[in-house]
Short mmCIF file of C-alpha atoms and ligand atoms in Angstrom, two decimals:
data_model
loop_
_atom_site.label_atom_id
_atom_site.label_comp_id
_atom_site.label_asym_id
_atom_site.label_seq_id
_atom_site.Cartn_x
_atom_site.Cartn_y
_atom_site.Cartn_z
CA MET A 1 -12.33 -70.86 -28.59
CA SER A 2 -15.93 -70.13 -30.20
CA PHE A 3 -16.75 -67.12 -32.97
CA GLN A 4 -19.32 -66.31 -29.69
CA SER A 5 -16.07 -65.00 -27.95
CA LEU A 6 -14.35 -63.16 -30.27
CA GLY A 7 -17.03 -60.70 -30.21
CA LEU A 8 -19.00 -60.82 -33.30
CA SER A 9 -22.74 -59.95 -32.85
CA GLN A 10 -25.76 -61.97 -33.18
CA PRO A 11 -26.81 -61.21 -36.78
CA ILE A 12 -23.51 -62.88 -37.92
CA LEU A 13 -23.55 -65.96 -35.33
CA GLN A 14 -26.87 -66.72 -36.75
CA ALA A 15 -25.63 -66.36 -39.94
CA LEU A 16 -22.74 -68.75 -38.84
CA THR A 17 -25.04 -71.30 -37.40
CA LEU A 18 -26.67 -71.43 -40.90
CA LYS A 19 -23.24 -72.00 -42.45
CA ASN A 20 -22.55 -75.24 -40.16
CA TYR A 21 -19.56 -73.20 -39.02
CA GLU A 22 -18.95 -74.64 -35.18
CA THR A 23 -15.14 -73.21 -34.31
CA PRO A 24 -13.24 -70.02 -36.10
CA THR A 25 -10.37 -71.14 -38.24
CA PRO A 26 -6.43 -70.25 -36.99
CA ILE A 27 -6.81 -67.39 -39.39
CA GLN A 28 -10.11 -66.52 -38.07
CA LEU A 29 -8.92 -66.76 -34.63
CA GLN A 30 -6.34 -63.94 -35.06
CA ALA A 31 -7.80 -61.97 -37.61
CA ILE A 32 -11.41 -61.12 -36.16
CA PRO A 33 -10.38 -59.67 -32.42
CA THR A 34 -7.59 -57.00 -34.82
CA VAL A 35 -10.25 -56.32 -37.67
CA LEU A 36 -12.93 -55.57 -35.08
CA THR A 37 -10.52 -52.76 -33.40
CA GLY A 38 -10.61 -50.83 -36.42
CA ARG A 39 -6.61 -51.72 -37.09
CA ASP A 40 -4.87 -52.30 -40.56
CA LEU A 41 -3.63 -55.79 -40.86
CA LEU A 42 -1.70 -57.45 -43.20
CA GLY A 43 -2.50 -61.78 -43.39
CA ILE A 44 -0.69 -63.74 -45.36
CA ALA A 45 -2.67 -66.60 -45.76
CA GLN A 46 -4.09 -68.13 -49.12
CA THR A 47 -7.58 -69.71 -49.84
CA GLY A 48 -8.51 -72.27 -48.21
CA THR A 49 -7.69 -71.08 -45.15
CA GLY A 50 -10.69 -69.33 -44.11
CA LYS A 51 -9.46 -66.12 -44.43
CA THR A 52 -12.67 -64.65 -46.51
CA ALA A 53 -14.66 -64.66 -43.41
CA ALA A 54 -11.50 -63.35 -41.81
CA PHE A 55 -12.12 -60.09 -43.50
CA VAL A 56 -16.06 -60.29 -43.96
CA LEU A 57 -17.07 -61.06 -40.51
CA PRO A 58 -15.54 -58.42 -38.58
CA SER A 59 -16.15 -55.82 -41.42
CA ILE A 60 -19.99 -56.51 -41.33
CA ASP A 61 -20.11 -55.72 -37.60
CA ARG A 62 -18.07 -52.53 -38.44
CA LEU A 63 -20.34 -51.48 -41.21
CA ILE A 64 -23.40 -51.87 -38.95
CA ALA A 65 -22.10 -50.28 -35.96
CA SER A 66 -20.92 -47.40 -37.95
CA LYS A 67 -24.35 -47.18 -38.97
CA ARG A 68 -24.13 -44.83 -41.82
CA ARG A 69 -26.02 -45.43 -45.12
CA PRO A 70 -24.03 -45.18 -48.85
CA GLY A 71 -24.60 -42.28 -50.68
CA PRO A 72 -25.54 -42.79 -54.32
CA ARG A 73 -22.83 -44.36 -56.86
CA ALA A 74 -20.88 -45.20 -53.42
CA CYS A 75 -19.65 -48.19 -51.74
CA ARG A 76 -18.57 -48.51 -47.69
CA MET A 77 -16.40 -51.23 -48.01
CA LEU A 78 -14.13 -51.81 -51.18
CA VAL A 79 -12.93 -55.63 -51.58
CA LEU A 80 -10.72 -55.90 -54.68
CA ALA A 81 -9.63 -59.45 -56.05
CA PRO A 82 -7.51 -60.47 -58.65
CA THR A 83 -10.23 -62.64 -60.90
CA ARG A 84 -13.71 -62.87 -61.43
CA GLU A 85 -14.44 -66.40 -59.58
CA LEU A 86 -12.32 -64.98 -56.77
CA ALA A 87 -14.60 -61.67 -56.75
CA GLY A 88 -17.48 -63.62 -56.80
CA GLN A 89 -16.85 -66.19 -54.56
CA ILE A 90 -16.30 -63.11 -52.16
CA ALA A 91 -19.67 -61.57 -52.90
CA GLU A 92 -21.48 -65.25 -52.24
CA SER A 93 -19.60 -65.45 -48.93
CA ALA A 94 -20.72 -61.68 -47.93
CA ARG A 95 -24.25 -62.49 -49.17
CA ALA A 96 -24.09 -65.78 -46.58
CA TYR A 97 -22.47 -63.96 -43.85
CA SER A 98 -24.81 -60.64 -44.09
CA ARG A 99 -27.72 -62.70 -44.39
CA PHE A 100 -29.04 -61.25 -41.12
CA SER A 101 -28.42 -57.84 -41.83
CA PRO A 102 -29.50 -54.73 -43.83
CA LEU A 103 -26.28 -54.49 -45.57
CA LYS A 104 -26.34 -54.23 -49.33
CA VAL A 105 -23.31 -56.27 -51.46
CA ALA A 106 -22.55 -55.97 -55.40
CA THR A 107 -20.28 -57.38 -57.40
CA VAL A 108 -18.49 -55.42 -60.39
CA PHE A 109 -16.10 -57.16 -62.66
CA GLY A 110 -15.37 -57.83 -66.52
CA GLY A 111 -16.97 -60.02 -68.62
CA THR A 112 -20.46 -58.59 -67.28
CA SER A 113 -22.52 -55.80 -68.58
CA ILE A 114 -21.35 -52.62 -67.91
CA GLY A 115 -24.74 -51.02 -67.44
CA ARG A 116 -25.70 -53.94 -65.08
CA ASN A 117 -22.71 -52.54 -62.38
CA LYS A 118 -24.16 -49.59 -62.95
CA GLN A 119 -27.27 -50.00 -62.19
CA ASP A 120 -26.58 -52.32 -59.17
CA VAL A 121 -24.25 -49.39 -57.98
CA ALA A 122 -26.64 -46.33 -58.50
CA ARG A 123 -28.14 -46.03 -55.15
CA GLY A 124 -24.86 -46.78 -53.55
CA VAL A 125 -23.93 -50.12 -51.77
CA ASP A 126 -22.29 -51.12 -48.43
CA ILE A 127 -20.14 -53.60 -50.09
CA LEU A 128 -18.65 -53.38 -52.86
CA VAL A 129 -16.58 -56.72 -54.55
CA ALA A 130 -14.83 -55.84 -57.40
CA THR A 131 -12.22 -56.65 -60.16
CA PRO A 132 -9.56 -53.35 -60.17
CA GLY A 133 -10.00 -53.12 -64.10
CA ARG A 134 -13.63 -53.14 -64.44
CA LEU A 135 -13.41 -50.92 -61.21
CA LEU A 136 -11.99 -47.96 -62.89
CA ASP A 137 -13.68 -48.19 -65.83
CA LEU A 138 -16.95 -47.31 -63.48
CA ILE A 139 -15.48 -44.67 -61.86
CA GLU A 140 -14.07 -43.24 -65.04
CA GLN A 141 -17.49 -43.47 -66.43
CA ARG A 142 -18.48 -41.37 -63.21
CA CYS A 143 -20.40 -43.72 -62.03
CA LEU A 144 -19.18 -45.09 -59.09
CA HIS A 145 -16.54 -43.35 -56.51
CA LEU A 146 -14.53 -43.91 -53.87
CA ASN A 147 -15.02 -41.15 -51.63
CA GLU A 148 -16.68 -42.94 -48.83
CA VAL A 149 -14.74 -45.88 -48.52
CA GLU A 150 -14.69 -47.25 -44.39
CA ILE A 151 -12.73 -50.56 -45.25
CA LEU A 152 -10.52 -51.22 -48.22
CA VAL A 153 -9.58 -55.05 -48.58
CA LEU A 154 -7.13 -55.95 -50.76
CA ASP A 155 -7.43 -59.89 -51.19
CA GLU A 156 -4.34 -62.02 -53.34
CA ALA A 157 -2.03 -58.98 -53.17
CA ASP A 158 0.56 -61.40 -54.71
CA GLN A 159 -1.84 -62.75 -57.75
CA MET A 160 -2.93 -58.98 -58.39
CA LEU A 161 0.80 -57.81 -58.91
CA ASP A 162 1.63 -61.42 -61.22
CA LEU A 163 -1.68 -60.50 -63.47
CA GLY A 164 -0.39 -56.52 -63.96
CA PHE A 165 -2.51 -54.74 -61.75
CA ILE A 166 -0.03 -52.87 -60.00
CA HIS A 167 -0.73 -49.48 -62.12
CA SER A 168 -4.61 -49.89 -61.16
CA LEU A 169 -4.23 -50.31 -57.66
CA LYS A 170 -2.20 -47.19 -57.54
CA ALA A 171 -4.77 -45.04 -59.33
CA ILE A 172 -6.96 -46.46 -57.05
CA VAL A 173 -5.44 -46.02 -53.79
CA LYS A 174 -5.37 -42.18 -55.20
CA LEU A 175 -8.92 -42.15 -54.78
CA LEU A 176 -9.69 -43.61 -51.69
CA PRO A 177 -9.91 -41.66 -48.48
CA ALA A 178 -7.06 -41.26 -46.18
CA LYS A 179 -9.05 -42.07 -42.99
CA ARG A 180 -9.96 -45.58 -43.95
CA GLN A 181 -9.59 -49.23 -42.30
CA THR A 182 -7.54 -51.29 -44.45
CA LEU A 183 -6.92 -55.18 -44.71
CA PHE A 184 -4.37 -56.38 -47.27
CA PHE A 185 -3.90 -60.50 -48.03
CA SER A 186 -1.38 -62.07 -49.74
CA ALA A 187 -0.10 -65.95 -49.88
CA THR A 188 3.39 -64.78 -50.24
CA MET A 189 5.31 -61.59 -48.98
CA PRO A 190 8.47 -61.47 -51.59
CA LYS A 191 9.81 -57.89 -51.54
CA SER A 192 7.20 -56.32 -54.14
CA ILE A 193 4.16 -57.45 -52.18
CA LYS A 194 5.66 -55.76 -48.77
CA ASP A 195 6.00 -52.55 -51.00
CA LEU A 196 2.49 -52.28 -51.91
CA ALA A 197 1.28 -53.35 -48.39
CA ASP A 198 3.33 -50.27 -47.03
CA ARG A 199 1.63 -48.27 -49.94
CA PHE A 200 -2.19 -49.39 -48.48
CA LEU A 201 -1.37 -49.87 -44.89
CA SER A 202 -0.43 -47.61 -41.82
CA ASP A 203 0.64 -49.30 -38.81
CA PRO A 204 -0.81 -52.59 -39.18
CA ALA A 205 -1.34 -55.15 -36.92
CA GLN A 206 0.60 -58.96 -38.78
CA VAL A 207 -1.12 -62.80 -38.91
CA SER A 208 -0.01 -65.34 -40.53
CA VAL A 209 -1.00 -68.98 -41.22
CA ALA A 210 -0.01 -72.02 -42.64
CA PRO A 211 3.14 -70.78 -44.70
CA ALA A 212 2.78 -72.62 -48.14
CA ALA A 213 4.44 -75.28 -47.36
CA THR A 214 2.60 -76.56 -44.01
CA THR A 215 -0.67 -77.07 -46.77
CA ALA A 216 1.05 -79.76 -48.71
CA GLU A 217 1.33 -81.85 -45.64
CA ARG A 218 -2.40 -82.66 -45.31
CA VAL A 219 -2.43 -83.83 -49.16
CA GLU A 220 -1.65 -87.08 -50.22
CA GLN A 221 0.96 -86.58 -53.09
CA TYR A 222 1.85 -89.32 -55.79
CA VAL A 223 3.66 -88.65 -58.76
CA SER A 224 4.01 -90.67 -62.21
CA PHE A 225 6.81 -90.16 -64.66
CA CYS A 226 5.75 -90.63 -68.31
CA ARG A 227 6.54 -89.25 -71.48
CA GLN A 228 4.37 -86.02 -72.39
CA PRO A 229 2.76 -87.79 -75.20
CA GLU A 230 2.04 -90.47 -73.23
CA LYS A 231 -0.25 -88.24 -70.40
CA GLN A 232 -3.56 -88.08 -72.00
CA ALA A 233 -3.25 -91.60 -72.17
CA LEU A 234 -2.39 -92.43 -68.30
CA LEU A 235 -5.03 -89.37 -67.52
CA THR A 236 -7.65 -92.00 -69.33
CA ILE A 237 -6.70 -94.93 -67.64
CA MET A 238 -6.60 -93.41 -64.26
CA LEU A 239 -9.77 -91.48 -65.00
CA ARG A 240 -11.43 -95.35 -65.74
CA THR A 241 -9.71 -97.04 -62.98
CA GLY A 242 -10.65 -94.59 -60.47
CA PHE A 243 -6.65 -94.35 -59.53
CA SER A 244 -7.44 -97.99 -58.09
CA GLU A 245 -7.25 -98.10 -54.15
CA ARG A 246 -6.40 -94.64 -53.43
CA GLY A 247 -10.23 -93.45 -52.79
CA ASN A 248 -12.95 -92.67 -55.12
CA MET A 249 -12.66 -89.75 -57.93
CA GLU A 250 -15.37 -88.23 -56.91
CA ARG A 251 -14.58 -84.69 -58.09
CA VAL A 252 -11.56 -84.20 -59.75
CA LEU A 253 -9.58 -81.04 -60.62
CA ILE A 254 -6.96 -81.06 -63.61
CA PHE A 255 -4.64 -78.68 -64.05
CA THR A 256 -2.59 -77.61 -67.59
CA ARG A 257 -0.50 -75.20 -67.92
CA THR A 258 -1.87 -73.25 -70.86
CA LYS A 259 -5.54 -72.64 -72.22
CA HIS A 260 -5.13 -74.82 -75.44
CA GLY A 261 -3.64 -77.63 -73.06
CA ALA A 262 -6.87 -77.34 -71.23
CA ASP A 263 -9.11 -77.57 -74.68
CA ARG A 264 -7.07 -80.67 -75.51
CA VAL A 265 -7.49 -82.11 -72.61
CA VAL A 266 -11.24 -82.06 -72.46
CA LYS A 267 -11.45 -82.56 -76.14
CA LEU A 268 -9.13 -85.86 -76.16
CA LEU A 269 -11.05 -86.79 -73.03
CA GLY A 270 -14.43 -86.60 -75.11
CA GLN A 271 -13.30 -89.20 -77.76
CA ASP A 272 -12.38 -91.79 -74.92
CA GLY A 273 -15.60 -91.44 -73.33
CA ILE A 274 -15.55 -89.41 -70.53
CA ALA A 275 -16.97 -85.70 -70.21
CA ALA A 276 -15.28 -83.17 -68.83
CA ALA A 277 -15.13 -79.55 -69.13
CA ALA A 278 -12.83 -76.55 -69.26
CA ILE A 279 -12.31 -73.42 -67.39
CA HIS A 280 -9.83 -70.60 -68.71
CA GLY A 281 -9.47 -66.68 -69.65
CA ASN A 282 -10.61 -67.34 -73.10
CA LYS A 283 -13.97 -68.49 -72.37
CA SER A 284 -16.79 -66.57 -71.98
CA GLN A 285 -18.04 -65.41 -68.27
CA PRO A 286 -21.26 -67.40 -68.71
CA GLN A 287 -19.27 -70.27 -69.86
CA ARG A 288 -17.14 -70.22 -66.99
CA GLU A 289 -19.89 -69.53 -64.85
CA ARG A 290 -21.68 -72.55 -65.81
CA ALA A 291 -18.44 -75.01 -65.98
CA LEU A 292 -18.06 -73.79 -62.51
CA ALA A 293 -21.69 -74.20 -61.36
CA GLU A 294 -21.60 -77.68 -62.77
CA PHE A 295 -18.18 -78.72 -60.92
CA LYS A 296 -20.35 -77.28 -57.67
CA ASN A 297 -23.42 -79.14 -57.82
CA GLY A 298 -21.79 -82.45 -59.21
CA ARG A 299 -23.10 -82.46 -63.09
CA THR A 300 -19.27 -82.23 -63.92
CA LYS A 301 -17.01 -84.31 -62.52
CA ILE A 302 -13.50 -83.31 -63.62
CA LEU A 303 -12.90 -79.86 -64.21
CA VAL A 304 -10.00 -78.80 -66.32
CA ALA A 305 -8.64 -75.78 -65.71
CA THR A 306 -5.25 -73.26 -66.08
CA ASP A 307 -4.07 -72.00 -62.61
CA ILE A 308 -5.03 -68.21 -62.84
CA ALA A 309 -9.06 -69.73 -63.44
CA ALA A 310 -8.47 -71.83 -60.95
CA ARG A 311 -7.60 -68.88 -58.09
CA GLY A 312 -9.94 -69.02 -55.82
CA ILE A 313 -12.15 -71.83 -57.07
CA ASP A 314 -13.70 -72.75 -54.04
CA VAL A 315 -15.63 -76.11 -53.96
CA SER A 316 -15.63 -78.60 -51.19
CA GLY A 317 -15.03 -82.05 -51.74
CA VAL A 318 -12.56 -81.95 -54.97
CA SER A 319 -11.24 -85.60 -53.94
CA HIS A 320 -8.29 -85.56 -56.81
CA VAL A 321 -6.02 -82.57 -58.44
CA ILE A 322 -4.16 -84.02 -61.46
CA ASN A 323 -1.47 -81.80 -62.38
CA PHE A 324 -1.14 -82.85 -66.00
CA GLU A 325 1.49 -80.40 -66.01
CA LEU A 326 3.76 -79.31 -63.71
CA PRO A 327 4.08 -75.93 -62.65
CA ASN A 328 7.35 -74.25 -63.02
CA VAL A 329 6.65 -72.02 -59.71
CA ALA A 330 6.64 -74.15 -57.15
CA GLU A 331 4.29 -71.93 -54.57
CA GLN A 332 2.00 -72.44 -57.86
CA TYR A 333 1.88 -76.33 -56.60
CA VAL A 334 0.92 -75.99 -53.87
CA HIS A 335 -1.87 -73.26 -54.55
CA ARG A 336 -3.09 -76.05 -56.80
CA ILE A 337 -3.14 -79.16 -54.19
CA GLY A 338 -4.62 -76.79 -51.83
CA ARG A 339 -7.81 -77.43 -53.76
CA THR A 340 -8.42 -80.60 -52.16
CA ALA A 341 -7.55 -79.80 -48.66
CA ARG A 342 -9.83 -76.71 -47.86
CA ALA A 343 -11.36 -75.98 -44.51
CA GLY A 344 -9.26 -79.42 -42.89
CA ALA A 345 -10.74 -81.77 -45.82
CA GLU A 346 -7.71 -83.87 -46.92
CA GLY A 347 -7.34 -84.98 -50.60
CA ILE A 348 -5.23 -86.82 -52.93
CA ALA A 349 -2.92 -85.10 -55.36
CA ILE A 350 -1.44 -87.05 -58.62
CA SER A 351 1.21 -85.20 -60.48
CA PHE A 352 2.13 -86.15 -64.31
CA CYS A 353 5.80 -85.24 -64.75
CA ALA A 354 8.11 -85.77 -68.13
CA GLU A 355 11.52 -85.67 -68.30
CA ASP A 356 11.97 -81.80 -68.45
CA GLU A 357 9.49 -81.36 -65.61
CA ARG A 358 12.52 -83.40 -62.97
CA ALA A 359 13.87 -79.95 -62.24
CA TYR A 360 10.39 -78.64 -61.23
CA LEU A 361 9.22 -81.65 -59.06
CA LYS A 362 12.79 -81.07 -57.51
CA GLY A 363 12.04 -77.14 -56.80
CA ILE A 364 8.64 -78.59 -55.46
CA GLU A 365 10.14 -80.71 -52.98
CA LYS A 366 12.43 -78.28 -51.73
CA LEU A 367 9.28 -75.96 -51.03
CA THR A 368 7.52 -78.29 -49.38
CA ARG A 369 10.32 -80.06 -47.92
CA GLN A 370 8.42 -83.77 -49.12
CA GLN A 371 9.36 -86.46 -50.88
CA VAL A 372 7.05 -87.20 -53.56
CA GLU A 373 5.64 -90.61 -53.45
CA ILE A 374 6.18 -92.33 -56.86
CA VAL A 375 3.75 -94.50 -58.65
CA PRO A 376 4.49 -96.29 -61.29
CA LEU A 377 2.88 -96.60 -64.45
CA PRO A 378 -0.01 -99.22 -64.70
CA PRO A 379 0.82 -102.61 -65.66
CA GLY A 380 0.47 -103.14 -69.34
CA PHE A 381 0.96 -99.10 -69.97
CA THR A 382 2.11 -99.20 -73.61
CA ALA A 383 -0.20 -101.76 -74.97
CA GLN A 384 -3.41 -99.41 -72.90
CA ALA A 385 -2.19 -96.74 -73.99
CA GLU A 386 -2.04 -98.05 -77.94
CA ARG A 387 -5.26 -98.84 -77.54
CA ILE A 388 -6.47 -95.95 -76.53
CA LYS A 389 -5.13 -94.01 -79.49
CA ALA A 390 -6.14 -96.58 -81.95
CA THR A 391 -9.90 -96.54 -80.59
CA ARG A 392 -10.08 -92.60 -80.42
CA ALA A 393 -9.27 -92.57 -84.10
CA ALA A 394 -11.42 -95.18 -84.96
CA SER A 395 -14.23 -93.07 -83.54
CA PRO A 396 -13.83 -89.81 -82.50
CA GLU A 397 -17.36 -88.90 -81.24
CA PRO A 398 -17.02 -86.55 -78.48
CA VAL A 399 -19.31 -86.73 -75.04
CA ARG A 400 -21.55 -84.56 -73.33
CA HIS A 401 -19.80 -81.15 -72.62
CA GLU A 402 -17.97 -81.01 -76.00
CA ARG A 403 -21.01 -81.81 -77.94
CA ARG A 404 -23.35 -79.48 -76.05
CA GLU A 405 -21.02 -76.52 -76.81
CA GLU A 406 -21.29 -78.09 -80.54
CA GLU A 407 -24.96 -78.17 -80.12
CA VAL A 408 -25.19 -74.68 -79.39
CA ARG A 409 -22.84 -73.45 -81.90
CA GLU A 410 -24.81 -75.24 -84.16
CA ARG A 411 -27.89 -73.52 -83.28
CA ARG A 412 -26.71 -70.28 -83.53
CA PHE A 413 -25.73 -70.54 -87.28
CA ARG A 414 -28.41 -72.62 -88.23
CA PRO A 415 -31.24 -70.57 -88.76
CA GLN A 416 -29.11 -68.12 -91.22
CA ARG A 417 -28.51 -71.47 -92.96
CA ALA A 418 -31.86 -72.82 -93.43
CA HIS A 419 -33.91 -69.72 -93.82
CA ARG A 420 -31.68 -67.62 -95.91
CA GLY A 421 -33.96 -64.52 -96.79
CA ARG A 422 -36.80 -65.74 -96.10
CA GLY A 423 -39.53 -66.90 -93.54
CA ARG A 424 -39.29 -66.09 -89.44
CA TYR A 425 -35.80 -66.17 -89.19
CA ALA A 426 -35.19 -63.64 -92.38
CA SER A 427 -35.37 -60.47 -90.67
CA ALA A 428 -31.99 -61.80 -88.23
CA VAL A 429 -30.13 -62.51 -91.51
CA LYS A 430 -27.63 -59.65 -92.17
CA PRO A 431 -25.00 -59.46 -94.96
CA MET A 432 -21.57 -61.09 -93.75
CA GLY A 433 -19.45 -59.17 -91.04
CA GLN A 434 -22.61 -58.04 -89.23
CA LYS A 435 -24.08 -60.06 -86.32
CA PRO A 436 -27.70 -61.52 -86.96
CA ARG A 437 -29.71 -59.59 -84.76
CA ARG A 438 -30.95 -62.91 -82.54
CA ALA A 439 -27.24 -63.41 -81.79
CA ALA A 440 -26.99 -59.36 -80.96
CA GLY A 441 -26.23 -58.97 -77.49
CA ARG A 442 -24.89 -62.33 -76.32
P1 LIG B 501 -11.40 -69.48 -47.90
O1 LIG B 501 -10.25 -69.15 -47.14
O2 LIG B 501 -12.44 -67.85 -47.12
O3 LIG B 501 -11.39 -69.26 -49.41
O4 LIG B 501 -12.33 -70.39 -47.19
C1 LIG B 501 -12.33 -71.59 -47.53
C2 LIG B 501 -13.30 -72.70 -47.18
O5 LIG B 501 -13.48 -72.40 -45.83
C3 LIG B 501 -15.16 -72.19 -47.68
O6 LIG B 501 -15.70 -73.15 -48.50
C4 LIG B 501 -15.83 -71.63 -46.59
O7 LIG B 501 -16.80 -71.26 -46.59
C5 LIG B 501 -14.94 -72.41 -45.44
N1 LIG B 501 -14.92 -72.43 -44.15
C6 LIG B 501 -14.32 -71.04 -43.74
N2 LIG B 501 -14.21 -70.65 -42.32
C7 LIG B 501 -14.77 -71.74 -41.92
C8 LIG B 501 -15.15 -72.70 -40.37
N3 LIG B 501 -14.81 -71.71 -39.65
N4 LIG B 501 -15.42 -73.69 -40.30
C9 LIG B 501 -15.78 -74.29 -41.25
N5 LIG B 501 -15.51 -74.01 -42.82
C10 LIG B 501 -15.18 -72.75 -42.83
#
């Protein structure tokens, strides 16, 4: 079955050729013909299945066919996503897929300049990708309205609820025209999501692909048992030895349970001479974007992430996922390891399991109906770990990424120290508590 036979128009087929997509994925096969008819859709699918194209491609065709132009401060298609990263990636895909059509795509999400958002939507846009909070801010400030929405997409609805967006979503749905097409996607479908779907959808067609458990079948999975304090040394050894015969560690995504934990892993790896970057909610938007861009372009080979920050990270060629800590929700494990097996590619997932995480591992094995293969600790592990700790204590010099962040901090404050009250930076020096002018607007 080809994209052509699904009834997509020429400008889209041209864009797909440019992307080298040859055959539609299962969710695309199921969703595209239905969406083209204008019917509402309830999709059970997770990231990595090609679901973005499944809702964006037919929507582009419908937007072109309806031949309307968006009025000022309006959008014709609204895509709601839970995180900035996912919103950014959906917009990137929408831009690529609509490359040969006249549609205008914009994004609005927290952490970016609201002034810029206002400019972007002032003349109206065809496709707007937004996180719920920033969208409501713009509506409250009367810089945007939803009266012209023809198509609404709710992506990763289960994450929306986890992140506490329920009230925002209820507020948004009241502002939408009753006559519209709604496409609703979630990786899981517990009752709370079903209730939310009922609020948004009318007589939807249902499509569903690869329930969480089956994605895991495409990933080689291993677990190493060790004590929590030994995990850092195990990680360093594994990254240094390339996990021996089990594939080259070309691009490694490491998961920690907390933001603080992610920073700590990056810092200690730096002390062991291994460059890595962290991505989590405490990082500024430019820091997150930079970390992600460098991971994508291969300058950063190791990215340490929390679950929320990793949602929607779409990087092809992640060779290994390492669970530095096991997640306490089994579905989260499947989401995590799914990062290595995107759009058909296979990957390797390694989990570090401490004594108090064994119950989580049981839950994961029950959900995936698979037993995770146990990899023993490397020979001489205890002695190696001691040596790593000793070297670290003797030379606590961090490498590249950490150092770069420190340099940025240094540069920010150096003028104040070096030129206090005189010379080129004198005007930038302000009493304590006020920002120096040079730093304002960062
Ligand atoms: P998604 O589930 O939308 O996040 O997509 C996962 C990845 O699969 C993205 O990198 C897409 O660019 C890619 N992809 C989507 N559809 C196809 C397709 N039909 N053929 C090849 N790659 C695809």
